[in-house]
């Protein structure tokens, strides 16, 4: 059926546009309710408003307004609606889509269509994925992300789901690492791991294995590409797996291993530009490269040079030891002022304030803050504890109230990715916490310098308390706190360290 034609713009406007009775804006209307025409925004917002109707006492959506005052939300029956918003399949009152189906039933049909290859029956191995998506707390979010053509790209997550349902994508990590677009593929891979469809693997190792082929394809010299593949396969990845066997890798550590590969590639290109190879490279060339680059660059290249020497790819040579510069701390009175601001400036985002309080009060790095779980906040009666090490640290008021408030209203909990997440700071990826860079930027947006604030807190602790005791309570290694104590001239610096208990994996 072809759309109707309109003689003039005024005729189209007369048929399809009105002033919204709720917000007062002039535009396309979605429905005509007893209090007047309503726009799509007010229409959807009203249907999401759920509670106990003051008119009939039932628990249901409250889209209407009580006729007596046109202000109190009431259910559709008490407001005198002539149209029903009950789903034609399940009877739930909700926003209706095609065939008068509610959002969850529409999402169910959409997922079934994508994962069944047109047969109407989802592949048995993909049933856990379908159930996780269908039962998400906010089905409208899932339905929106699965709208065809909503992203304006040649290939989207919808295409990946359809190919998965048809069996064109194998259920292996290697298959997902080769897919494009890689962000959508990574999100789907992590969702499948969270559902138990794919075997569990460290997310950071998966990320590097996904990045490595793209990096190798960008290397123009075949000999360099072969050497970098060898270095990554037999040196970098085994070290990542060895580290991940003790505790989950952080995003920062994954970037550190990635930089080792990137700087090894740059070094080979630098040698080639000067007519040199690894076999003809001597200490003079390495010293020249070190002079031309920063301390951070030299630290990234050092593991590659050691590996080359151990495998007799370069002559043996002595390397200057790495120099660790002590971090700069902010004045103690400035740190205390920042804690006061975090607690009193309630207009700032609650998530950033909770993370900043942990950083400034307990000297926790952001990479460790994002890996805290909801179970690490222990609340018994009037006492609140935060498990950072052993024993858990007491949390004073009003910091305790701030953490408990955040724990009760965490973000990113309404989608299929993290609907049952135990992370204190859930991320948008399946079974993953918030990215450290995101949280770090949120803390900085409050005007809080992250590293100086953390260093100031740890120096305060080791000045007042023996360094090994601080290490055990806050989850640090005792050498880190002992070094901080020596830098501050703490009277407890010579205090003997007890064996450090093994912390649980997070």
Short mmCIF file of C-alpha atoms in Angstrom, two decimals:
data_model
loop_
_atom_site.label_atom_id
_atom_site.label_comp_id
_atom_site.label_asym_id
_atom_site.label_seq_id
_atom_site.Cartn_x
_atom_site.Cartn_y
_atom_site.Cartn_z
CA UNK A 1 0.00 0.00 0.00
CA UNK A 2 1.55 3.29 -1.09
CA UNK A 3 1.72 6.14 1.43
CA UNK A 4 -0.87 8.89 0.99
CA UNK A 5 0.19 11.98 -0.91
CA UNK A 6 -0.35 15.45 0.49
CA UNK A 7 -1.10 18.49 -1.59
CA UNK A 8 0.63 20.91 0.76
CA UNK A 9 2.86 20.87 3.81
CA UNK A 10 0.02 22.46 5.74
CA UNK A 11 -2.20 19.46 4.97
CA UNK A 12 0.46 17.02 6.21
CA UNK A 13 0.91 19.10 9.36
CA UNK A 14 -2.86 19.23 9.96
CA UNK A 15 -3.13 15.45 9.80
CA UNK A 16 -0.01 14.35 11.69
CA UNK A 17 1.22 17.11 14.00
CA UNK A 18 -0.16 18.52 17.23
CA UNK A 19 1.02 20.32 20.36
CA UNK A 20 1.86 17.72 23.02
CA UNK A 21 -0.41 17.95 26.06
CA UNK A 22 2.43 16.79 28.35
CA UNK A 23 5.54 18.73 27.26
CA UNK A 24 4.02 21.49 25.10
CA UNK A 25 6.22 20.80 22.06
CA UNK A 26 4.74 20.92 18.56
CA UNK A 27 5.46 17.90 16.35
CA UNK A 28 4.35 14.41 15.37
CA UNK A 29 2.00 12.83 17.87
CA UNK A 30 2.03 9.16 18.91
CA UNK A 31 -1.44 8.84 20.44
CA UNK A 32 -4.51 10.77 21.51
CA UNK A 33 -5.19 10.30 25.22
CA UNK A 34 -7.95 11.74 27.41
CA UNK A 35 -5.75 14.72 28.33
CA UNK A 36 -4.86 15.42 24.67
CA UNK A 37 -2.35 14.43 22.00
CA UNK A 38 1.05 13.21 23.24
CA UNK A 39 4.38 13.06 21.41
CA UNK A 40 6.43 9.84 21.10
CA UNK A 41 8.82 10.85 23.90
CA UNK A 42 6.06 11.53 26.44
CA UNK A 43 4.12 8.49 25.23
CA UNK A 44 7.01 6.08 25.87
CA UNK A 45 8.04 7.75 29.13
CA UNK A 46 4.49 7.51 30.51
CA UNK A 47 4.27 3.79 29.70
CA UNK A 48 7.56 3.17 31.53
CA UNK A 49 6.15 4.78 34.69
CA UNK A 50 5.07 1.85 36.83
CA UNK A 51 3.66 1.81 40.36
CA UNK A 52 0.54 1.39 42.47
CA UNK A 53 -2.43 3.22 40.96
CA UNK A 54 -3.98 5.63 43.53
CA UNK A 55 -7.37 5.03 41.94
CA UNK A 56 -7.75 1.23 41.91
CA UNK A 57 -4.73 0.16 43.98
CA UNK A 58 -3.29 -2.21 41.35
CA UNK A 59 0.42 -2.44 40.48
CA UNK A 60 0.70 -1.65 36.76
CA UNK A 61 1.92 1.05 34.33
CA UNK A 62 0.58 4.54 35.10
CA UNK A 63 0.47 6.35 31.75
CA UNK A 64 -2.61 8.44 32.43
CA UNK A 65 -3.37 11.48 34.60
CA UNK A 66 -6.20 11.61 37.13
CA UNK A 67 -9.08 13.60 35.56
CA UNK A 68 -9.64 15.64 38.73
CA UNK A 69 -6.24 17.35 38.78
CA UNK A 70 -4.47 16.29 35.53
CA UNK A 71 -1.30 15.80 37.57
CA UNK A 72 -1.42 12.52 39.51
CA UNK A 73 -0.35 9.46 37.44
CA UNK A 74 -3.02 6.75 37.27
CA UNK A 75 -3.52 3.55 35.25
CA UNK A 76 -5.12 3.52 31.81
CA UNK A 77 -8.52 2.37 33.12
CA UNK A 78 -8.75 5.07 35.78
CA UNK A 79 -7.66 7.72 33.28
CA UNK A 80 -10.39 6.69 30.82
CA UNK A 81 -8.17 5.38 28.00
CA UNK A 82 -10.13 3.97 25.06
CA UNK A 83 -7.12 2.02 23.73
CA UNK A 84 -5.57 -1.00 25.47
CA UNK A 85 -1.83 -1.40 25.90
CA UNK A 86 -1.95 -5.08 26.76
CA UNK A 87 0.23 -7.40 24.68
CA UNK A 88 -1.79 -9.60 22.34
CA UNK A 89 0.40 -12.59 23.27
CA UNK A 90 1.34 -12.41 26.97
CA UNK A 91 -1.11 -9.78 28.23
CA UNK A 92 1.59 -7.53 29.73
CA UNK A 93 0.86 -3.81 29.74
CA UNK A 94 3.72 -2.12 27.89
CA UNK A 95 4.65 -0.13 24.85
CA UNK A 96 3.25 -2.02 21.86
CA UNK A 97 5.11 -2.73 18.63
CA UNK A 98 4.10 -4.61 15.47
CA UNK A 99 1.15 -7.05 15.79
CA UNK A 100 0.38 -5.36 19.14
CA UNK A 101 3.20 -7.21 20.89
CA UNK A 102 5.00 -5.87 23.95
CA UNK A 103 8.71 -5.07 23.87
CA UNK A 104 9.83 -8.40 25.36
CA UNK A 105 7.71 -10.50 23.00
CA UNK A 106 8.97 -8.46 20.05
CA UNK A 107 12.56 -8.99 21.23
CA UNK A 108 11.87 -12.72 21.57
CA UNK A 109 10.64 -12.90 17.97
CA UNK A 110 13.62 -10.87 16.75
CA UNK A 111 16.17 -13.10 18.49
CA UNK A 112 14.41 -16.25 17.35
CA UNK A 113 14.48 -15.03 13.77
CA UNK A 114 18.21 -14.23 13.93
CA UNK A 115 19.38 -17.40 15.68
CA UNK A 116 17.12 -19.95 13.95
CA UNK A 117 18.25 -19.48 10.33
CA UNK A 118 14.63 -18.94 9.37
CA UNK A 119 13.42 -22.28 10.75
CA UNK A 120 11.76 -20.85 13.86
CA UNK A 121 13.85 -23.11 16.12
CA UNK A 122 17.00 -21.75 17.73
CA UNK A 123 20.13 -23.89 17.47
CA UNK A 124 20.34 -25.86 20.75
CA UNK A 125 23.86 -24.63 21.57
CA UNK A 126 22.67 -21.02 21.22
CA UNK A 127 19.65 -21.33 23.53
CA UNK A 128 21.57 -19.95 26.58
CA UNK A 129 22.51 -16.86 24.55
CA UNK A 130 18.91 -16.31 23.46
CA UNK A 131 17.61 -16.71 27.03
CA UNK A 132 20.14 -14.21 28.37
CA UNK A 133 19.13 -11.59 25.82
CA UNK A 134 15.38 -12.19 26.13
CA UNK A 135 15.40 -11.98 29.95
CA UNK A 136 17.40 -8.73 30.16
CA UNK A 137 15.94 -6.14 32.51
CA UNK A 138 15.52 -3.50 29.82
CA UNK A 139 14.29 -5.30 26.68
CA UNK A 140 13.83 -2.02 24.82
CA UNK A 141 17.60 -1.50 24.90
CA UNK A 142 18.17 -4.90 23.32
CA UNK A 143 15.47 -4.36 20.71
CA UNK A 144 16.93 -0.99 19.76
CA UNK A 145 20.42 -2.47 19.30
CA UNK A 146 18.97 -5.17 17.02
CA UNK A 147 17.09 -2.79 14.76
CA UNK A 148 18.14 -3.44 11.13
CA UNK A 149 20.29 -0.69 9.67
CA UNK A 150 20.34 1.30 12.91
CA UNK A 151 24.12 1.67 12.91
CA UNK A 152 24.61 2.79 9.31
CA UNK A 153 27.48 0.33 8.75
CA UNK A 154 27.93 -2.41 6.16
CA UNK A 155 28.12 -5.12 8.85
CA UNK A 156 26.62 -4.96 12.31
CA UNK A 157 26.00 -7.12 15.35
CA UNK A 158 22.72 -8.15 13.71
CA UNK A 159 24.67 -9.68 10.83
CA UNK A 160 26.96 -11.52 13.28
CA UNK A 161 23.98 -12.99 15.12
CA UNK A 162 22.38 -14.09 11.87
CA UNK A 163 25.63 -15.74 10.69
CA UNK A 164 25.96 -17.39 14.10
CA UNK A 165 22.45 -18.78 13.79
CA UNK A 166 23.18 -20.12 10.31
CA UNK A 167 26.34 -21.85 11.49
CA UNK A 168 28.63 -19.67 9.36
CA UNK A 169 30.64 -18.67 12.47
CA UNK A 170 32.27 -21.51 14.38
CA UNK A 171 31.86 -21.50 18.15
CA UNK A 172 35.58 -21.05 18.85
CA UNK A 173 37.64 -18.15 20.14
CA UNK A 174 39.83 -18.27 17.03
CA UNK A 175 36.80 -17.73 14.77
CA UNK A 176 35.68 -14.67 16.71
CA UNK A 177 39.18 -13.16 16.74
CA UNK A 178 39.11 -13.02 12.93
CA UNK A 179 35.70 -11.33 12.64
CA UNK A 180 34.95 -7.75 11.69
CA UNK A 181 33.84 -5.34 13.03
CA UNK A 182 36.04 -6.43 15.90
CA UNK A 183 34.21 -4.48 18.61
CA UNK A 184 30.89 -6.18 17.88
CA UNK A 185 32.66 -9.54 17.59
CA UNK A 186 34.42 -9.02 20.93
CA UNK A 187 31.14 -8.07 22.62
CA UNK A 188 29.41 -11.18 21.23
CA UNK A 189 32.36 -13.42 22.20
CA UNK A 190 32.27 -12.18 25.80
CA UNK A 191 28.49 -12.63 25.90
CA UNK A 192 28.90 -16.24 24.76
CA UNK A 193 31.52 -16.84 27.45
CA UNK A 194 29.19 -15.39 30.09
CA UNK A 195 26.46 -17.80 28.90
CA UNK A 196 28.74 -20.80 29.00
CA UNK A 197 28.53 -21.38 25.23
CA UNK A 198 32.25 -20.63 24.75
CA UNK A 199 34.91 -21.81 27.21
CA UNK A 200 36.07 -19.13 29.62
CA UNK A 201 39.25 -17.32 28.63
CA UNK A 202 41.00 -14.25 30.00
CA UNK A 203 39.47 -11.24 28.24
CA UNK A 204 42.77 -9.40 27.97
CA UNK A 205 44.48 -12.33 26.27
CA UNK A 206 41.56 -12.55 23.85
CA UNK A 207 41.93 -8.84 23.16
CA UNK A 208 45.63 -9.15 22.32
CA UNK A 209 45.05 -12.24 20.16
CA UNK A 210 42.38 -10.26 18.30
CA UNK A 211 44.73 -7.30 17.81
CA UNK A 212 47.84 -9.28 16.79
CA UNK A 213 46.74 -10.36 13.25
CA UNK A 214 45.82 -6.77 12.36
CA UNK A 215 49.21 -5.59 13.62
CA UNK A 216 51.07 -8.27 11.64
CA UNK A 217 49.16 -7.35 8.47
CA UNK A 218 50.41 -3.77 8.79
CA UNK A 219 54.09 -4.87 8.76
CA UNK A 220 55.39 -4.55 5.20
CA UNK A 221 58.62 -6.54 5.62
CA UNK A 222 57.86 -10.31 5.63
CA UNK A 223 60.98 -11.09 7.68
CA UNK A 224 59.97 -8.55 10.33
CA UNK A 225 56.42 -9.95 10.42
CA UNK A 226 57.73 -13.49 10.89
CA UNK A 227 60.04 -12.42 13.73
CA UNK A 228 57.30 -10.42 15.49
CA UNK A 229 54.90 -13.36 15.20
CA UNK A 230 57.56 -15.59 16.73
CA UNK A 231 58.20 -13.10 19.53
CA UNK A 232 54.49 -12.72 20.29
CA UNK A 233 53.75 -16.45 20.13
CA UNK A 234 56.67 -17.78 22.16
CA UNK A 235 57.45 -14.91 24.52
CA UNK A 236 54.64 -12.39 25.01
CA UNK A 237 51.57 -14.64 25.04
CA UNK A 238 53.12 -17.30 27.33
CA UNK A 239 54.03 -14.59 29.82
CA UNK A 240 50.50 -13.23 29.68
CA UNK A 241 49.05 -16.70 30.32
CA UNK A 242 51.48 -17.28 33.16
CA UNK A 243 50.43 -14.00 34.77
CA UNK A 244 46.73 -14.68 34.16
CA UNK A 245 47.04 -18.05 35.92
CA UNK A 246 47.56 -16.20 39.24
CA UNK A 247 44.91 -13.49 38.85
CA UNK A 248 42.89 -11.86 36.02
CA UNK A 249 44.87 -9.47 33.87
CA UNK A 250 44.01 -5.79 33.91
CA UNK A 251 43.53 -3.61 30.85
CA UNK A 252 46.73 -1.77 31.70
CA UNK A 253 48.78 -4.96 31.72
CA UNK A 254 47.32 -5.97 28.35
CA UNK A 255 48.32 -2.60 26.90
CA UNK A 256 51.78 -3.10 28.38
CA UNK A 257 52.22 -6.45 26.59
CA UNK A 258 50.84 -4.90 23.41
CA UNK A 259 53.40 -2.09 23.64
CA UNK A 260 56.18 -4.66 23.83
CA UNK A 261 55.15 -5.97 20.42
CA UNK A 262 54.63 -2.49 18.96
CA UNK A 263 58.01 -1.17 20.07
CA UNK A 264 59.76 -4.32 18.86
CA UNK A 265 58.24 -3.63 15.43
CA UNK A 266 59.35 0.00 15.55
CA UNK A 267 62.87 -1.02 16.52
CA UNK A 268 63.16 -3.41 13.58
CA UNK A 269 61.94 -0.67 11.23
CA UNK A 270 64.42 1.78 12.80
CA UNK A 271 67.29 -0.66 12.18
CA UNK A 272 66.21 -1.25 8.58
CA UNK A 273 66.19 2.49 7.87
CA UNK A 274 69.87 2.54 8.90
CA UNK A 275 70.83 -0.53 6.91
CA UNK A 276 71.10 -2.75 9.96
CA UNK A 277 69.57 -6.05 11.07
CA UNK A 278 69.40 -7.77 14.43
CA UNK A 279 72.45 -9.88 13.61
CA UNK A 280 74.55 -6.78 12.81
CA UNK A 281 73.10 -4.65 15.61
CA UNK A 282 75.52 -3.82 18.39
CA UNK A 283 75.50 -1.85 21.60
CA UNK A 284 76.24 1.37 19.70
CA UNK A 285 72.94 1.13 17.78
CA UNK A 286 71.00 0.27 20.91
CA UNK A 287 72.54 3.20 22.80
CA UNK A 288 71.65 5.51 19.91
CA UNK A 289 68.04 4.28 19.92
CA UNK A 290 67.85 4.83 23.69
CA UNK A 291 69.12 8.41 23.30
CA UNK A 292 66.44 9.16 20.71
CA UNK A 293 63.56 7.76 22.77
CA UNK A 294 61.98 8.30 26.18
CA UNK A 295 62.29 6.18 29.32
CA UNK A 296 58.89 4.67 28.66
CA UNK A 297 59.91 3.64 25.13
CA UNK A 298 63.10 2.05 26.44
CA UNK A 299 61.14 0.10 29.07
CA UNK A 300 58.83 -1.32 26.37
CA UNK A 301 61.75 -2.41 24.18
CA UNK A 302 63.87 -3.95 26.95
CA UNK A 303 62.01 -7.35 27.04
CA UNK A 304 62.42 -7.74 23.27
CA UNK A 305 66.17 -7.07 23.43
CA UNK A 306 66.55 -9.57 26.26
CA UNK A 307 64.63 -12.17 24.26
CA UNK A 308 66.77 -11.53 21.16
CA UNK A 309 69.98 -11.95 23.16
CA UNK A 310 68.70 -15.14 24.83
CA UNK A 311 67.84 -16.63 21.43
CA UNK A 312 71.16 -15.48 19.90
CA UNK A 313 69.49 -13.14 17.43
CA UNK A 314 71.76 -10.29 18.55
CA UNK A 315 75.23 -10.20 20.10
CA UNK A 316 75.26 -10.20 23.89
CA UNK A 317 75.55 -6.80 25.52
CA UNK A 318 75.05 -5.13 28.87
CA UNK A 319 71.90 -3.06 29.32
CA UNK A 320 71.61 -0.18 31.74
CA UNK A 321 69.24 -1.00 34.61
CA UNK A 322 65.77 0.51 34.52
CA UNK A 323 65.36 3.51 36.83
CA UNK A 324 62.02 3.78 38.64
CA UNK A 325 61.18 7.39 39.46
CA UNK A 326 59.17 7.92 42.65
CA UNK A 327 55.66 9.22 42.05
CA UNK A 328 54.75 12.73 43.16
CA UNK A 329 52.33 13.08 46.08
CA UNK A 330 49.94 15.94 46.76
CA UNK A 331 50.01 17.76 50.13
CA UNK A 332 48.07 16.01 52.88
CA UNK A 333 45.73 18.96 53.53
CA UNK A 334 44.83 19.04 49.82
CA UNK A 335 43.94 15.32 49.88
CA UNK A 336 41.69 15.84 52.91
CA UNK A 337 39.99 18.79 51.20
CA UNK A 338 39.31 16.61 48.15
CA UNK A 339 37.75 13.91 50.35
CA UNK A 340 35.46 16.56 51.82
CA UNK A 341 34.44 17.72 48.34
CA UNK A 342 33.68 14.16 47.26
CA UNK A 343 31.38 13.67 50.24
CA UNK A 344 29.55 17.01 50.08
CA UNK A 345 29.21 17.84 46.38
CA UNK A 346 26.16 15.68 45.73
CA UNK A 347 25.53 17.14 42.26
CA UNK A 348 28.47 15.14 40.87
CA UNK A 349 27.93 11.59 39.52
CA UNK A 350 27.61 9.04 42.31
CA UNK A 351 29.83 6.50 40.53
CA UNK A 352 32.76 8.91 40.25
CA UNK A 353 32.35 10.05 43.87
CA UNK A 354 32.36 6.45 45.19
CA UNK A 355 35.49 5.57 43.20
CA UNK A 356 37.25 8.79 44.22
CA UNK A 357 36.53 8.10 47.89
CA UNK A 358 38.15 4.65 47.63
CA UNK A 359 41.15 6.12 45.83
CA UNK A 360 41.75 9.01 48.24
CA UNK A 361 40.96 7.14 51.44
CA UNK A 362 42.42 3.69 50.75
CA UNK A 363 45.17 4.47 48.19
CA UNK A 364 43.73 2.03 45.65
CA UNK A 365 44.81 2.30 42.00
CA UNK A 366 41.98 2.63 39.49
CA UNK A 367 42.84 -0.74 37.92
CA UNK A 368 42.13 -2.38 41.28
CA UNK A 369 39.05 -0.27 42.07
CA UNK A 370 37.25 -1.46 38.94
CA UNK A 371 37.83 -5.09 39.98
CA UNK A 372 36.11 -4.70 43.35
CA UNK A 373 32.97 -6.78 43.72
CA UNK A 374 29.71 -6.00 45.45
CA UNK A 375 30.59 -8.70 48.02
CA UNK A 376 33.70 -6.74 49.00
CA UNK A 377 31.43 -4.27 50.83
CA UNK A 378 30.52 -5.98 54.10
CA UNK A 379 27.71 -4.37 56.10
CA UNK A 380 26.81 -5.69 59.57
CA UNK A 381 24.41 -3.55 61.58
CA UNK A 382 26.06 -0.17 61.97
CA UNK A 383 29.52 -1.33 60.82
CA UNK A 384 30.69 -1.27 57.20
CA UNK A 385 33.90 -2.92 55.98
CA UNK A 386 35.65 -2.88 52.60
CA UNK A 387 37.68 -5.96 51.67
CA UNK A 388 40.89 -4.78 50.02
CA UNK A 389 43.21 -7.19 51.82
CA UNK A 390 43.08 -9.07 55.09
CA UNK A 391 41.46 -8.17 57.37
CA UNK A 392 38.79 -5.99 55.68
CA UNK A 393 39.23 -2.28 56.34
CA UNK A 394 36.61 -0.35 58.33
CA UNK A 395 34.75 2.34 56.40
CA UNK A 396 33.83 5.47 58.39
CA UNK A 397 30.69 7.49 57.88
CA UNK A 398 29.75 9.23 55.65
CA UNK A 399 31.98 7.27 53.22
CA UNK A 400 30.09 4.09 54.18
CA UNK A 401 26.78 5.68 53.22
CA UNK A 402 28.25 6.81 49.90
CA UNK A 403 29.44 3.28 49.02
CA UNK A 404 26.17 1.65 50.11
CA UNK A 405 24.16 4.16 48.04
CA UNK A 406 26.24 3.35 44.96
CA UNK A 407 25.99 -0.41 45.57
CA UNK A 408 22.19 -0.17 45.59
CA UNK A 409 21.94 1.79 42.31
CA UNK A 410 24.81 0.59 40.13
CA UNK A 411 24.84 1.52 36.46
CA UNK A 412 24.89 -0.79 33.39
CA UNK A 413 22.65 -3.40 35.05
CA UNK A 414 19.66 -3.36 32.67
CA UNK A 415 21.18 -5.01 29.59
CA UNK A 416 21.92 -8.66 28.78
CA UNK A 417 25.64 -8.16 29.35
CA UNK A 418 25.65 -7.52 33.11
CA UNK A 419 22.16 -8.25 34.44
CA UNK A 420 23.55 -10.48 37.25
CA UNK A 421 26.92 -8.75 37.59
CA UNK A 422 28.71 -8.83 40.95
CA UNK A 423 31.15 -6.08 39.95
CA UNK A 424 30.94 -2.95 42.09
CA UNK A 425 31.51 -0.91 38.92
CA UNK A 426 29.88 -2.94 36.11
CA UNK A 427 30.93 -2.21 32.54
CA UNK A 428 29.02 -2.44 29.28
CA UNK A 429 30.79 -5.63 28.18
CA UNK A 430 29.58 -9.07 29.25
CA UNK A 431 30.83 -10.07 32.70
CA UNK A 432 33.39 -7.27 32.70
CA UNK A 433 33.91 -4.31 35.01
CA UNK A 434 34.06 -0.71 33.89
CA UNK A 435 37.13 0.14 31.82
CA UNK A 436 39.83 1.73 34.04
CA UNK A 437 40.33 4.58 31.59
CA UNK A 438 36.62 5.45 31.76
CA UNK A 439 36.62 5.52 35.56
CA UNK A 440 39.91 7.43 35.67
CA UNK A 441 38.46 10.11 33.37
CA UNK A 442 35.35 10.38 35.57
CA UNK A 443 37.50 10.91 38.67
CA UNK A 444 39.61 13.53 36.90
CA UNK A 445 36.41 15.30 35.83
CA UNK A 446 35.81 15.95 39.55
CA UNK A 447 39.09 17.86 39.63
CA UNK A 448 40.99 15.07 41.42
CA UNK A 449 44.54 14.20 40.24
CA UNK A 450 44.52 10.40 40.33
CA UNK A 451 48.16 9.41 40.88
CA UNK A 452 49.14 12.21 43.30
CA UNK A 453 46.02 11.50 45.37
CA UNK A 454 46.74 7.79 45.62
CA UNK A 455 50.45 8.31 46.43
CA UNK A 456 49.61 10.84 49.12
CA UNK A 457 47.25 8.34 50.78
CA UNK A 458 49.73 5.45 50.76
CA UNK A 459 52.50 7.67 52.12
CA UNK A 460 50.24 8.77 54.94
CA UNK A 461 49.50 5.15 55.83
CA UNK A 462 53.13 3.96 55.83
CA UNK A 463 54.20 6.96 57.89
CA UNK A 464 51.73 6.08 60.67
CA UNK A 465 51.72 2.25 60.38
CA UNK A 466 54.37 -0.41 59.62
CA UNK A 467 54.65 -0.92 55.87
CA UNK A 468 54.00 -4.72 55.96
CA UNK A 469 50.79 -4.14 57.94
CA UNK A 470 49.63 -1.59 55.36
CA UNK A 471 50.50 -3.99 52.53
CA UNK A 472 48.40 -6.78 54.03
CA UNK A 473 45.40 -4.56 54.81
CA UNK A 474 45.28 -2.69 51.47
CA UNK A 475 46.30 -5.51 49.13
CA UNK A 476 49.74 -4.13 48.20
CA UNK A 477 52.96 -6.10 47.90
CA UNK A 478 55.15 -5.44 50.94
CA UNK A 479 58.06 -4.23 48.76
CA UNK A 480 55.83 -1.45 47.38
CA UNK A 481 54.86 -0.18 50.82
CA UNK A 482 58.43 -0.59 52.13
CA UNK A 483 59.71 1.54 49.24
CA UNK A 484 57.06 4.17 49.99
CA UNK A 485 58.05 4.14 53.67
CA UNK A 486 61.70 4.68 52.78
CA UNK A 487 60.80 7.62 50.52
CA UNK A 488 58.84 9.33 53.29
CA UNK A 489 61.38 8.58 56.02
CA UNK A 490 58.76 6.73 58.04
CA UNK A 491 59.85 5.58 61.52
CA UNK A 492 58.40 2.11 60.76
CA UNK A 493 60.66 1.52 57.72
CA UNK A 494 62.80 -1.23 59.35
CA UNK A 495 59.71 -3.14 60.59
CA UNK A 496 59.99 -6.83 59.61
CA UNK A 497 57.51 -8.17 57.08
CA UNK A 498 55.47 -11.29 57.78
CA UNK A 499 54.70 -13.77 54.98
CA UNK A 500 52.16 -12.17 52.69
CA UNK A 501 48.92 -14.18 52.41
CA UNK A 502 47.75 -15.05 48.93
CA UNK A 503 44.81 -12.85 48.00
CA UNK A 504 41.82 -14.39 46.33
CA UNK A 505 41.40 -13.95 42.60
CA UNK A 506 38.86 -11.33 41.63
#
